[in-house]
């Protein structure tokens, strides 16, 4: 009887293909949306067929994804403490280094990551200088593991060792914790591969003075509830990956009274407050630990096609999917497209790097570009209209909008949440990532910012493994 | 020595009609000998290669790449043409944005952008069309599928799925519909009225709805079912579903079915359904023998007769004022509408003229091209003519080549044309015909034509007719009358 409903009403058209039809319908004031159709899966027939066959399992996949989204949206991440990494991360012992991205050997590490490894070895005292540290690393004298395998994340090189202080975010809805080191600030910093004495000295200050004080302040505050903080940050123009001005200020505002209470020495307090106030990206590492704490409970849901991690080590990009457990699907990282600081160009740029893509995985960063038009210009994405386009496009590869994190400029529509590998492969729309760009040589630091894309190949491999896990083969 | 260049745009897709328009614009540039924009599928690459247009990076093109191929007199002309192609490619998106049309990449996003959407119009390449239609039906959308090259198995499966869900599955190869008075795709602006149309032919639906409109009647709905719906394999699934809907529709008082003669079993099914209807039914099965009919059913031999059956009186008489001067020779019928070509054949055969056609009706001879020594009626919209080119309804250029040849041929007695206007069609088909006539040698054969369309159409029926008449074309009131006029000259 629904044919009669169509006939007795008025057509509302989805036009898939020839755009001339849309224009003519629109000229008659017939409501129409144009689907700029492309061959599914970029015209790759075996993948298109897999997608078609998976459609037969839609209800199973949909209910698994519903569970994944439920867990993401129920998360209650709270920044609770700062502790030395070795004390809270099980298995992070002597001569173990955690790095960003999927697993990688010393031989395949990019320059900045090698630089950070050497610096961290000196910092830990496993070698006396950078040269011997490099020899130690190259000769197999240390172990390398991804942060992601230890409930942790790290920006850019992401090198984490036992004596470094880490922020602890507890997801109280699920009881899990996630860790990320403290953001060192701009300029010569280990996350960009710098490793000279000033870098090591700052790490020591973070471990000895800043970390304990900040941890005490957090304990006194009984934690910092992060979901509402992010909501305010979005309303204040942050997207929490390349722009954390608002969230960093909100964090400082919330914790300053507690820091004042737990730090007796006025000079020490002043230095701590100045450190936070002087680093607009201070909150990024808090956000990353939060992202990891949100996504970890989403891992391993059978039949769910939701992405649980995206990360890169400067050589490979890695993707994990809920329904395929802890398998990494990797492909070579792409070069970010962006804007360079004066004196630098893409010739100086290191390929895409860092675990900070956890931000996009939870629906912020480039996915929330519409909230942060200022970032669109900074990363070379163009106008504020283009910023809206990024969020709209990411809406096409995600399953829902996050009602807790809304964008005022989109009439409080939520950020696009829950990347579905099927939609990525189907549309060929690669997840966008707002990123800093590191110099390809260790020790130079950040040379620009831009937009990177998650390689489609990761999602194509993931889809094949996902289908195989469901017993669907092409 | 001319030069061929290819430019490859990776990860770019555009519909082939849009690309063909740009191809044509490039080919018309001074110094450009040939130009083609194609998505790099294997079959397209073969087409380019056969025409000597595939070189350099174009050879590596994939199905998600665009190849811009140009052959020009020299390198700088070729480079300019490539730049022009880029400019034109950028234009499409700008036009869309300016028209305030929301454009998305996926159907889920489209549904989010247009709550309450109820109809999916699908015009993607045939090999992908069935999957898109299935997904649309699964989401509860009615489907109008303009795409062709869809297998009959897929068509049957899709129509069964649609019936299960109580949805319309119009097509494949359905380019025309009037839903709640709204013209969709290739359709005319006609007043709302009480005549419900079910058509296996788009141009048939256009001619009948336009004739009704020009004779003061309106249309409740025009439902296209696709050219194969009444064949044995499909069994009239959508025709019968549409019939039920129109029978139940309070706005519809008279139902007209337009098709080629259906399979025998299907005819019986349709007749049985019609006999049970409470409304008068007109069957216009072009080329069918006379049948025994239930009391509420009338049979019409032509589209124009179907309109007369609904009106209960003959339609307006011919518009043509000047007498057509007969001369010796052959008829050249050059058609854009396949059904109009069939109707003209039927009228001529009925009048005793032996005809040939590339789409012959019963009683007509098979002919592949218009240059044979016979009274030939060629459907230039047939696959043989449209492979790699836009349909002549969209780009009548193709017909102009044949028209010019016919006008230059002293052996031609008369030229018979159809013009189809309305949404989807070329902006000024009459203007193009006049161009060809202006360029033709003195003393060329007379030209007889009809126009399918209404004054509500963007091109305007009266304006098109006036343009043709000014150039000396004899315009008849319908395609059937045009054919009858030609028949009188030939017999």
CSV table of N, CA and C in Angstrom, one decimal, chain B residues 257-397:
chain,number,residue,atom,x,y,z
B,257,UNK,N,-2.4,1.8,-20.6
B,257,UNK,CA,-1.1,1.0,-20.6
B,257,UNK,C,-0.5,1.1,-22.0
B,258,UNK,N,0.8,1.5,-22.0
B,258,UNK,CA,1.5,1.7,-23.2
B,258,UNK,C,2.7,0.7,-23.2
B,259,UNK,N,2.8,-0.1,-24.3
B,259,UNK,CA,3.9,-1.1,-24.4
B,259,UNK,C,4.0,-1.6,-25.8
B,260,UNK,N,5.1,-2.3,-26.0
B,260,UNK,CA,5.1,-3.2,-27.2
B,260,UNK,C,4.2,-4.4,-26.9
B,261,UNK,N,3.8,-5.2,-27.9
B,261,UNK,CA,3.0,-6.3,-27.6
B,261,UNK,C,3.6,-7.2,-26.6
B,262,UNK,N,2.9,-7.5,-25.5
B,262,UNK,CA,3.5,-8.3,-24.4
B,262,UNK,C,3.5,-9.8,-24.8
B,263,UNK,N,4.2,-10.6,-24.1
B,263,UNK,CA,4.1,-12.1,-24.3
B,263,UNK,C,2.6,-12.5,-24.0
B,264,UNK,N,2.3,-13.6,-24.7
B,264,UNK,CA,0.9,-14.0,-24.7
B,264,UNK,C,0.4,-14.2,-23.2
B,265,UNK,N,1.1,-14.9,-22.4
B,265,UNK,CA,0.7,-15.2,-21.1
B,265,UNK,C,0.6,-13.9,-20.3
B,266,UNK,N,1.4,-13.0,-20.6
B,266,UNK,CA,1.4,-11.7,-19.9
B,266,UNK,C,0.2,-10.9,-20.3
B,267,UNK,N,-0.1,-10.9,-21.6
B,267,UNK,CA,-1.3,-10.2,-22.1
B,267,UNK,C,-2.5,-10.7,-21.4
B,268,UNK,N,-2.6,-12.1,-21.2
B,268,UNK,CA,-3.8,-12.6,-20.6
B,268,UNK,C,-3.9,-12.2,-19.1
B,269,UNK,N,-2.7,-12.1,-18.5
B,269,UNK,CA,-2.7,-11.7,-17.1
B,269,UNK,C,-3.2,-10.2,-17.0
B,270,UNK,N,-2.7,-9.4,-17.9
B,270,UNK,CA,-3.0,-8.0,-17.9
B,270,UNK,C,-4.5,-7.8,-18.2
B,271,UNK,N,-5.0,-8.6,-19.2
B,271,UNK,CA,-6.4,-8.5,-19.6
B,271,UNK,C,-7.3,-8.9,-18.4
B,272,UNK,N,-6.9,-9.9,-17.7
B,272,UNK,CA,-7.7,-10.4,-16.6
B,272,UNK,C,-7.8,-9.3,-15.5
B,273,UNK,N,-6.6,-8.7,-15.3
B,273,UNK,CA,-6.6,-7.7,-14.2
B,273,UNK,C,-7.5,-6.5,-14.7
B,274,UNK,N,-7.3,-6.1,-16.0
B,274,UNK,CA,-8.1,-5.0,-16.5
B,274,UNK,C,-9.6,-5.3,-16.4
B,275,UNK,N,-10.0,-6.5,-16.7
B,275,UNK,CA,-11.4,-6.9,-16.7
B,275,UNK,C,-12.0,-6.7,-15.3
B,276,UNK,N,-11.2,-6.9,-14.3
B,276,UNK,CA,-11.7,-6.8,-12.9
B,276,UNK,C,-11.7,-5.4,-12.4
B,277,UNK,N,-11.2,-4.5,-13.2
B,277,UNK,CA,-11.1,-3.1,-12.8
B,277,UNK,C,-12.4,-2.4,-12.9
B,278,UNK,N,-12.6,-1.4,-12.0
B,278,UNK,CA,-13.8,-0.6,-12.0
B,278,UNK,C,-13.7,0.6,-12.9
B,279,UNK,N,-12.5,0.8,-13.5
B,279,UNK,CA,-12.2,2.0,-14.3
B,279,UNK,C,-12.0,1.6,-15.8
B,280,UNK,N,-12.3,2.5,-16.7
B,280,UNK,CA,-12.1,2.2,-18.1
B,280,UNK,C,-10.5,2.2,-18.3
B,281,UNK,N,-10.2,1.2,-19.2
B,281,UNK,CA,-8.8,1.0,-19.4
B,281,UNK,C,-8.5,1.0,-20.9
B,282,UNK,N,-7.4,1.7,-21.3
B,282,UNK,CA,-7.0,1.7,-22.7
B,282,UNK,C,-5.7,1.0,-22.9
B,283,UNK,N,-5.7,0.0,-23.7
B,283,UNK,CA,-4.4,-0.8,-24.0
B,283,UNK,C,-3.8,-0.3,-25.3
B,284,UNK,N,-2.6,0.3,-25.2
B,284,UNK,CA,-1.9,0.7,-26.4
B,284,UNK,C,-0.7,-0.1,-26.5
B,285,UNK,N,-0.9,-1.3,-27.2
B,285,UNK,CA,0.2,-2.2,-27.4
B,285,UNK,C,0.6,-2.2,-28.8
B,286,UNK,N,1.6,-1.3,-29.1
B,286,UNK,CA,2.0,-1.0,-30.4
B,286,UNK,C,2.4,-2.2,-31.2
B,287,UNK,N,1.6,-2.5,-32.3
B,287,UNK,CA,1.9,-3.6,-33.1
B,287,UNK,C,1.2,-4.9,-32.8
B,288,UNK,N,0.3,-4.8,-31.8
B,288,UNK,CA,-0.5,-6.0,-31.4
B,288,UNK,C,-1.7,-6.2,-32.3
B,289,UNK,N,-2.0,-7.5,-32.5
B,289,UNK,CA,-3.2,-7.7,-33.3
B,289,UNK,C,-4.5,-7.3,-32.5
B,290,UNK,N,-5.6,-7.3,-33.2
B,290,UNK,CA,-6.8,-6.9,-32.4
B,290,UNK,C,-7.2,-8.1,-31.5
B,291,UNK,N,-7.7,-7.7,-30.3
B,291,UNK,CA,-7.9,-8.8,-29.3
B,291,UNK,C,-9.4,-8.7,-28.9
B,292,UNK,N,-9.9,-9.8,-28.3
B,292,UNK,CA,-11.2,-9.8,-27.7
B,292,UNK,C,-11.0,-9.2,-26.3
B,293,UNK,N,-11.8,-8.2,-26.1
B,293,UNK,CA,-11.6,-7.4,-24.9
B,293,UNK,C,-12.8,-7.4,-24.0
B,294,UNK,N,-12.5,-7.2,-22.7
B,294,UNK,CA,-13.6,-7.0,-21.7
B,294,UNK,C,-14.3,-5.6,-22.0
B,295,UNK,N,-15.5,-5.5,-21.5
B,295,UNK,CA,-16.3,-4.3,-21.8
B,295,UNK,C,-15.6,-3.0,-21.5
B,296,UNK,N,-14.9,-3.0,-20.4
B,296,UNK,CA,-14.3,-1.7,-19.9
B,296,UNK,C,-13.0,-1.4,-20.6
B,297,UNK,N,-12.5,-2.3,-21.5
B,297,UNK,CA,-11.2,-2.1,-22.1
B,297,UNK,C,-11.3,-1.8,-23.5
B,298,UNK,N,-10.5,-0.8,-24.0
B,298,UNK,CA,-10.4,-0.5,-25.4
B,298,UNK,C,-9.0,-0.7,-25.8
B,299,UNK,N,-8.8,-1.0,-27.1
B,299,UNK,CA,-7.5,-1.2,-27.6
B,299,UNK,C,-7.2,0.0,-28.6
B,300,UNK,N,-6.0,0.5,-28.5
B,300,UNK,CA,-5.6,1.6,-29.4
B,300,UNK,C,-4.3,1.1,-30.2
B,301,UNK,N,-4.3,1.4,-31.5
B,301,UNK,CA,-3.2,0.9,-32.3
B,301,UNK,C,-2.0,1.8,-32.2
B,302,UNK,N,-2.2,3.1,-31.9
B,302,UNK,CA,-1.1,4.0,-31.8
B,302,UNK,C,-1.2,4.8,-30.6
B,303,UNK,N,-0.2,5.6,-30.3
B,303,UNK,CA,-0.2,6.4,-29.1
B,303,UNK,C,-1.3,7.5,-29.3
B,304,UNK,N,-1.4,8.0,-30.5
B,304,UNK,CA,-2.4,9.1,-30.7
B,304,UNK,C,-3.8,8.5,-30.6
B,305,UNK,N,-4.0,7.2,-31.1
B,305,UNK,CA,-5.3,6.6,-30.9
B,305,UNK,C,-5.6,6.4,-29.5
B,306,UNK,N,-4.6,6.1,-28.6
B,306,UNK,CA,-4.9,5.9,-27.2
B,306,UNK,C,-5.4,7.2,-26.6
B,307,UNK,N,-4.8,8.3,-27.0
B,307,UNK,CA,-5.2,9.6,-26.5
B,307,UNK,C,-6.6,9.9,-26.9
B,308,UNK,N,-6.9,9.5,-28.2
B,308,UNK,CA,-8.3,9.8,-28.7
B,308,UNK,C,-9.3,8.9,-27.9
B,309,UNK,N,-8.9,7.7,-27.6
B,309,UNK,CA,-9.8,6.8,-26.8
B,309,UNK,C,-10.1,7.4,-25.5
B,310,UNK,N,-9.1,8.0,-24.9
B,310,UNK,CA,-9.4,8.7,-23.6
B,310,UNK,C,-10.2,9.9,-23.7
B,311,UNK,N,-9.9,10.7,-24.8
B,311,UNK,CA,-10.7,11.9,-25.0
B,311,UNK,C,-12.1,11.7,-25.4
B,312,UNK,N,-12.3,10.5,-26.1
B,312,UNK,CA,-13.6,10.2,-26.7
B,312,UNK,C,-13.8,11.0,-28.0
B,313,UNK,N,-12.8,11.5,-28.5
B,313,UNK,CA,-13.0,12.3,-29.8
B,313,UNK,C,-11.6,12.4,-30.4
B,314,UNK,N,-11.6,12.7,-31.7
B,314,UNK,CA,-10.3,12.9,-32.4
B,314,UNK,C,-9.5,14.0,-31.9
B,315,UNK,N,-8.2,13.9,-31.9
B,315,UNK,CA,-7.4,15.0,-31.4
B,315,UNK,C,-7.4,16.1,-32.5
B,316,UNK,N,-6.9,17.3,-32.1
B,316,UNK,CA,-6.9,18.5,-33.0
B,316,UNK,C,-6.2,18.1,-34.3
B,317,UNK,N,-6.7,18.7,-35.4
B,317,UNK,CA,-6.2,18.4,-36.7
B,317,UNK,C,-4.8,19.0,-36.9
B,318,UNK,N,-4.2,18.5,-38.0
B,318,UNK,CA,-2.8,19.0,-38.2
B,318,UNK,C,-2.6,20.5,-38.2
B,319,UNK,N,-1.5,20.9,-37.7
B,319,UNK,CA,-1.2,22.3,-37.6
B,319,UNK,C,-0.7,22.8,-39.0
B,320,UNK,N,-0.1,21.9,-39.8
B,320,UNK,CA,0.6,22.4,-40.9
B,320,UNK,C,-0.2,23.2,-41.9
B,321,UNK,N,0.3,24.3,-42.3
B,321,UNK,CA,-0.4,25.2,-43.2
B,321,UNK,C,0.0,25.0,-44.6
B,322,UNK,N,1.2,25.0,-44.9
B,322,UNK,CA,1.7,24.9,-46.3
B,322,UNK,C,1.5,23.5,-46.8
B,323,UNK,N,1.1,23.3,-48.0
B,323,UNK,CA,1.0,22.0,-48.6
B,323,UNK,C,2.5,21.4,-48.8
B,324,UNK,N,2.6,20.2,-48.5
B,324,UNK,CA,3.9,19.6,-48.8
B,324,UNK,C,3.9,19.1,-50.2
B,325,UNK,N,5.0,19.6,-50.9
B,325,UNK,CA,5.1,19.2,-52.4
B,325,UNK,C,5.7,17.8,-52.5
B,326,UNK,N,5.0,16.9,-53.1
B,326,UNK,CA,5.5,15.5,-53.2
B,326,UNK,C,6.7,15.5,-54.2
B,327,UNK,N,7.6,14.6,-54.0
B,327,UNK,CA,8.6,14.3,-54.9
B,327,UNK,C,9.0,12.9,-54.9
B,328,UNK,N,9.7,12.4,-55.9
B,328,UNK,CA,10.1,11.0,-55.9
B,328,UNK,C,11.3,10.7,-55.0
B,329,UNK,N,11.3,9.5,-54.6
B,329,UNK,CA,12.5,9.1,-53.7
B,329,UNK,C,12.0,8.4,-52.5
B,330,UNK,N,13.0,8.3,-51.6
B,330,UNK,CA,12.8,7.5,-50.4
B,330,UNK,C,12.5,8.3,-49.2
B,331,UNK,N,11.8,7.7,-48.2
B,331,UNK,CA,11.5,8.4,-46.9
B,331,UNK,C,12.8,8.1,-46.0
B,332,UNK,N,13.2,9.2,-45.3
B,332,UNK,CA,14.2,9.1,-44.3
B,332,UNK,C,13.5,9.5,-43.0
B,333,UNK,N,13.2,8.5,-42.2
B,333,UNK,CA,12.7,8.8,-40.8
B,333,UNK,C,13.9,8.8,-39.8
B,334,UNK,N,14.1,9.9,-39.2
B,334,UNK,CA,15.3,9.9,-38.2
B,334,UNK,C,14.7,10.3,-36.8
B,335,UNK,N,14.7,9.3,-36.0
B,335,UNK,CA,14.0,9.4,-34.7
B,335,UNK,C,14.9,9.4,-33.5
B,336,UNK,N,14.5,10.2,-32.5
B,336,UNK,CA,15.2,10.1,-31.2
B,336,UNK,C,14.4,9.2,-30.3
B,337,UNK,N,13.1,9.1,-30.4
B,337,UNK,CA,12.3,8.2,-29.6
B,337,UNK,C,12.0,6.9,-30.2
B,338,UNK,N,12.4,5.8,-29.6
B,338,UNK,CA,12.2,4.5,-30.1
B,338,UNK,C,10.7,4.2,-30.4
B,339,UNK,N,9.9,4.5,-29.4
B,339,UNK,CA,8.5,4.2,-29.5
B,339,UNK,C,7.8,5.1,-30.6
B,340,UNK,N,8.3,6.3,-30.7
B,340,UNK,CA,7.8,7.1,-31.8
B,340,UNK,C,8.2,6.6,-33.1
B,341,UNK,N,9.3,6.0,-33.2
B,341,UNK,CA,9.8,5.3,-34.5
B,341,UNK,C,8.8,4.1,-34.8
B,342,UNK,N,8.5,3.3,-33.7
B,342,UNK,CA,7.6,2.2,-33.9
B,342,UNK,C,6.2,2.7,-34.4
B,343,UNK,N,5.7,3.7,-33.7
B,343,UNK,CA,4.4,4.2,-34.0
B,343,UNK,C,4.3,4.7,-35.5
B,344,UNK,N,5.4,5.4,-35.9
B,344,UNK,CA,5.4,5.9,-37.3
B,344,UNK,C,5.4,4.7,-38.3
B,345,UNK,N,6.2,3.7,-38.0
B,345,UNK,CA,6.2,2.5,-38.9
B,345,UNK,C,4.8,1.9,-39.0
B,346,UNK,N,4.1,1.8,-37.8
B,346,UNK,CA,2.7,1.2,-37.8
B,346,UNK,C,1.8,2.0,-38.7
B,347,UNK,N,1.9,3.3,-38.6
B,347,UNK,CA,1.0,4.2,-39.3
B,347,UNK,C,1.3,4.1,-40.8
B,348,UNK,N,2.6,4.0,-41.2
B,348,UNK,CA,2.9,3.9,-42.6
B,348,UNK,C,2.5,2.6,-43.2
B,349,UNK,N,2.7,1.5,-42.4
B,349,UNK,CA,2.4,0.2,-42.9
B,349,UNK,C,0.9,0.1,-43.1
B,350,UNK,N,0.1,0.6,-42.1
B,350,UNK,CA,-1.3,0.6,-42.2
B,350,UNK,C,-1.8,1.4,-43.4
B,351,UNK,N,-1.0,2.4,-43.8
B,351,UNK,CA,-1.3,3.2,-45.0
B,351,UNK,C,-0.8,2.5,-46.3
B,352,UNK,N,-0.2,1.4,-46.2
B,352,UNK,CA,0.3,0.6,-47.3
B,352,UNK,C,1.7,1.0,-47.8
B,353,UNK,N,2.5,1.6,-47.0
B,353,UNK,CA,3.9,1.9,-47.3
B,353,UNK,C,4.8,0.8,-46.8
B,354,UNK,N,5.6,0.2,-47.6
B,354,UNK,CA,6.6,-0.8,-47.1
B,354,UNK,C,7.8,0.0,-46.5
B,355,UNK,N,8.1,-0.3,-45.3
B,355,UNK,CA,9.2,0.4,-44.6
B,355,UNK,C,10.2,-0.6,-44.0
B,356,UNK,N,11.4,0.0,-43.7
B,356,UNK,CA,12.4,-0.8,-43.0
B,356,UNK,C,12.9,0.0,-41.8
B,357,UNK,N,13.4,-0.7,-40.9
B,357,UNK,CA,13.9,0.0,-39.7
B,357,UNK,C,14.9,-0.8,-39.0
B,358,UNK,N,15.7,-0.1,-38.2
B,358,UNK,CA,16.7,-0.9,-37.3
B,358,UNK,C,15.9,-1.4,-36.1
B,359,UNK,N,14.7,-0.9,-35.8
B,359,UNK,CA,13.9,-1.5,-34.8
B,359,UNK,C,12.5,-1.8,-35.4
B,360,UNK,N,12.5,-2.8,-36.3
B,360,UNK,CA,11.3,-3.0,-37.1
B,360,UNK,C,10.1,-3.5,-36.3
B,361,UNK,N,8.9,-3.0,-36.6
B,361,UNK,CA,7.7,-3.5,-36.0
B,361,UNK,C,7.3,-4.7,-36.9
B,362,UNK,N,6.3,-5.5,-36.4
B,362,UNK,CA,5.9,-6.6,-37.3
B,362,UNK,C,5.4,-6.0,-38.7
B,363,UNK,N,6.0,-6.6,-39.8
B,363,UNK,CA,5.6,-6.1,-41.1
B,363,UNK,C,6.6,-5.2,-41.7
B,364,UNK,N,7.6,-4.7,-40.9
B,364,UNK,CA,8.6,-3.9,-41.4
B,364,UNK,C,9.9,-4.7,-41.7
B,365,UNK,N,10.7,-4.3,-42.6
B,365,UNK,CA,12.0,-5.0,-42.9
B,365,UNK,C,13.1,-4.5,-42.0
B,366,UNK,N,14.1,-5.4,-41.8
B,366,UNK,CA,15.2,-5.0,-41.0
B,366,UNK,C,16.2,-4.1,-41.8
B,367,UNK,N,16.6,-3.0,-41.2
B,367,UNK,CA,17.6,-2.2,-41.9
B,367,UNK,C,18.5,-1.7,-40.8
B,368,UNK,N,19.8,-1.6,-41.1
B,368,UNK,CA,20.7,-1.1,-40.1
B,368,UNK,C,21.1,0.3,-40.2
B,369,UNK,N,20.9,0.9,-41.4
B,369,UNK,CA,21.3,2.3,-41.6
B,369,UNK,C,20.3,3.0,-42.5
B,370,UNK,N,20.3,4.3,-42.4
B,370,UNK,CA,19.3,5.0,-43.2
B,370,UNK,C,19.6,5.1,-44.7
B,371,UNK,N,20.8,4.7,-45.1
B,371,UNK,CA,21.2,4.9,-46.5
B,371,UNK,C,20.8,3.8,-47.5
B,372,UNK,N,20.0,2.9,-47.1
B,372,UNK,CA,19.6,1.8,-48.0
B,372,UNK,C,18.4,2.3,-48.9
B,373,UNK,N,18.2,1.7,-50.0
B,373,UNK,CA,17.2,2.1,-50.9
B,373,UNK,C,15.9,1.6,-50.5
B,374,UNK,N,15.3,2.2,-49.4
B,374,UNK,CA,14.0,1.8,-49.0
B,374,UNK,C,13.4,3.0,-48.1
B,375,UNK,N,12.2,2.9,-47.8
B,375,UNK,CA,11.6,3.9,-46.9
B,375,UNK,C,12.1,3.5,-45.5
B,376,UNK,N,13.1,4.1,-45.0
B,376,UNK,CA,13.7,3.6,-43.7
B,376,UNK,C,13.3,4.6,-42.6
B,377,UNK,N,13.1,4.0,-41.4
B,377,UNK,CA,12.9,4.8,-40.2
B,377,UNK,C,13.9,4.3,-39.2
B,378,UNK,N,14.8,5.2,-38.8
B,378,UNK,CA,15.9,4.7,-37.9
B,378,UNK,C,15.7,5.3,-36.5
B,379,UNK,N,15.8,4.5,-35.5
B,379,UNK,CA,15.8,4.9,-34.1
B,379,UNK,C,17.3,5.2,-33.7
B,380,UNK,N,17.6,6.5,-33.7
B,380,UNK,CA,19.0,6.9,-33.4
B,380,UNK,C,19.3,6.8,-31.9
B,381,UNK,N,18.3,6.5,-31.1
B,381,UNK,CA,18.6,6.3,-29.7
B,381,UNK,C,18.9,4.8,-29.4
B,382,UNK,N,18.9,4.0,-30.5
B,382,UNK,CA,19.2,2.6,-30.3
B,382,UNK,C,20.7,2.4,-29.9
B,383,UNK,N,21.0,1.3,-29.2
B,383,UNK,CA,22.3,1.1,-28.7
B,383,UNK,C,23.4,1.2,-29.7
B,384,UNK,N,23.1,0.7,-30.9
B,384,UNK,CA,24.1,0.8,-32.0
B,384,UNK,C,24.6,2.2,-32.3
B,385,UNK,N,23.7,3.2,-32.0
B,385,UNK,CA,24.1,4.6,-32.3
B,385,UNK,C,24.6,5.3,-31.1
B,386,UNK,N,24.3,4.8,-29.9
B,386,UNK,CA,24.6,5.6,-28.7
B,386,UNK,C,25.8,5.1,-27.9
B,387,UNK,N,26.4,4.0,-28.4
B,387,UNK,CA,27.5,3.5,-27.7
B,387,UNK,C,28.6,4.5,-27.6
B,388,UNK,N,29.0,5.0,-26.4
B,388,UNK,CA,30.0,6.0,-26.3
B,388,UNK,C,29.6,7.4,-26.6
B,389,UNK,N,28.3,7.6,-26.9
B,389,UNK,CA,27.8,8.9,-27.2
B,389,UNK,C,26.5,9.2,-26.4
B,390,UNK,N,26.2,10.4,-26.2
B,390,UNK,CA,24.9,10.7,-25.5
B,390,UNK,C,23.7,10.4,-26.3
B,391,UNK,N,22.6,10.0,-25.7
B,391,UNK,CA,21.3,9.8,-26.4
B,391,UNK,C,20.9,11.0,-27.2
B,392,UNK,N,20.4,10.8,-28.4
B,392,UNK,CA,20.1,12.0,-29.3
B,392,UNK,C,19.0,12.9,-28.6
B,393,UNK,N,18.3,12.4,-27.7
B,393,UNK,CA,17.3,13.3,-27.0
B,393,UNK,C,18.1,14.4,-26.2
B,394,UNK,N,19.3,14.0,-25.7
B,394,UNK,CA,20.1,14.9,-24.9
B,394,UNK,C,21.0,15.7,-25.8
B,395,UNK,N,21.6,15.1,-26.7
B,395,UNK,CA,22.5,15.7,-27.7
B,395,UNK,C,22.1,15.4,-29.1
B,396,UNK,N,21.2,16.2,-29.7
B,396,UNK,CA,20.7,15.8,-31.1
B,396,UNK,C,21.7,15.9,-32.2
B,397,UNK,N,22.9,16.3,-31.8
B,397,UNK,CA,24.0,16.4,-32.8
B,397,UNK,C,24.1,15.2,-33.7
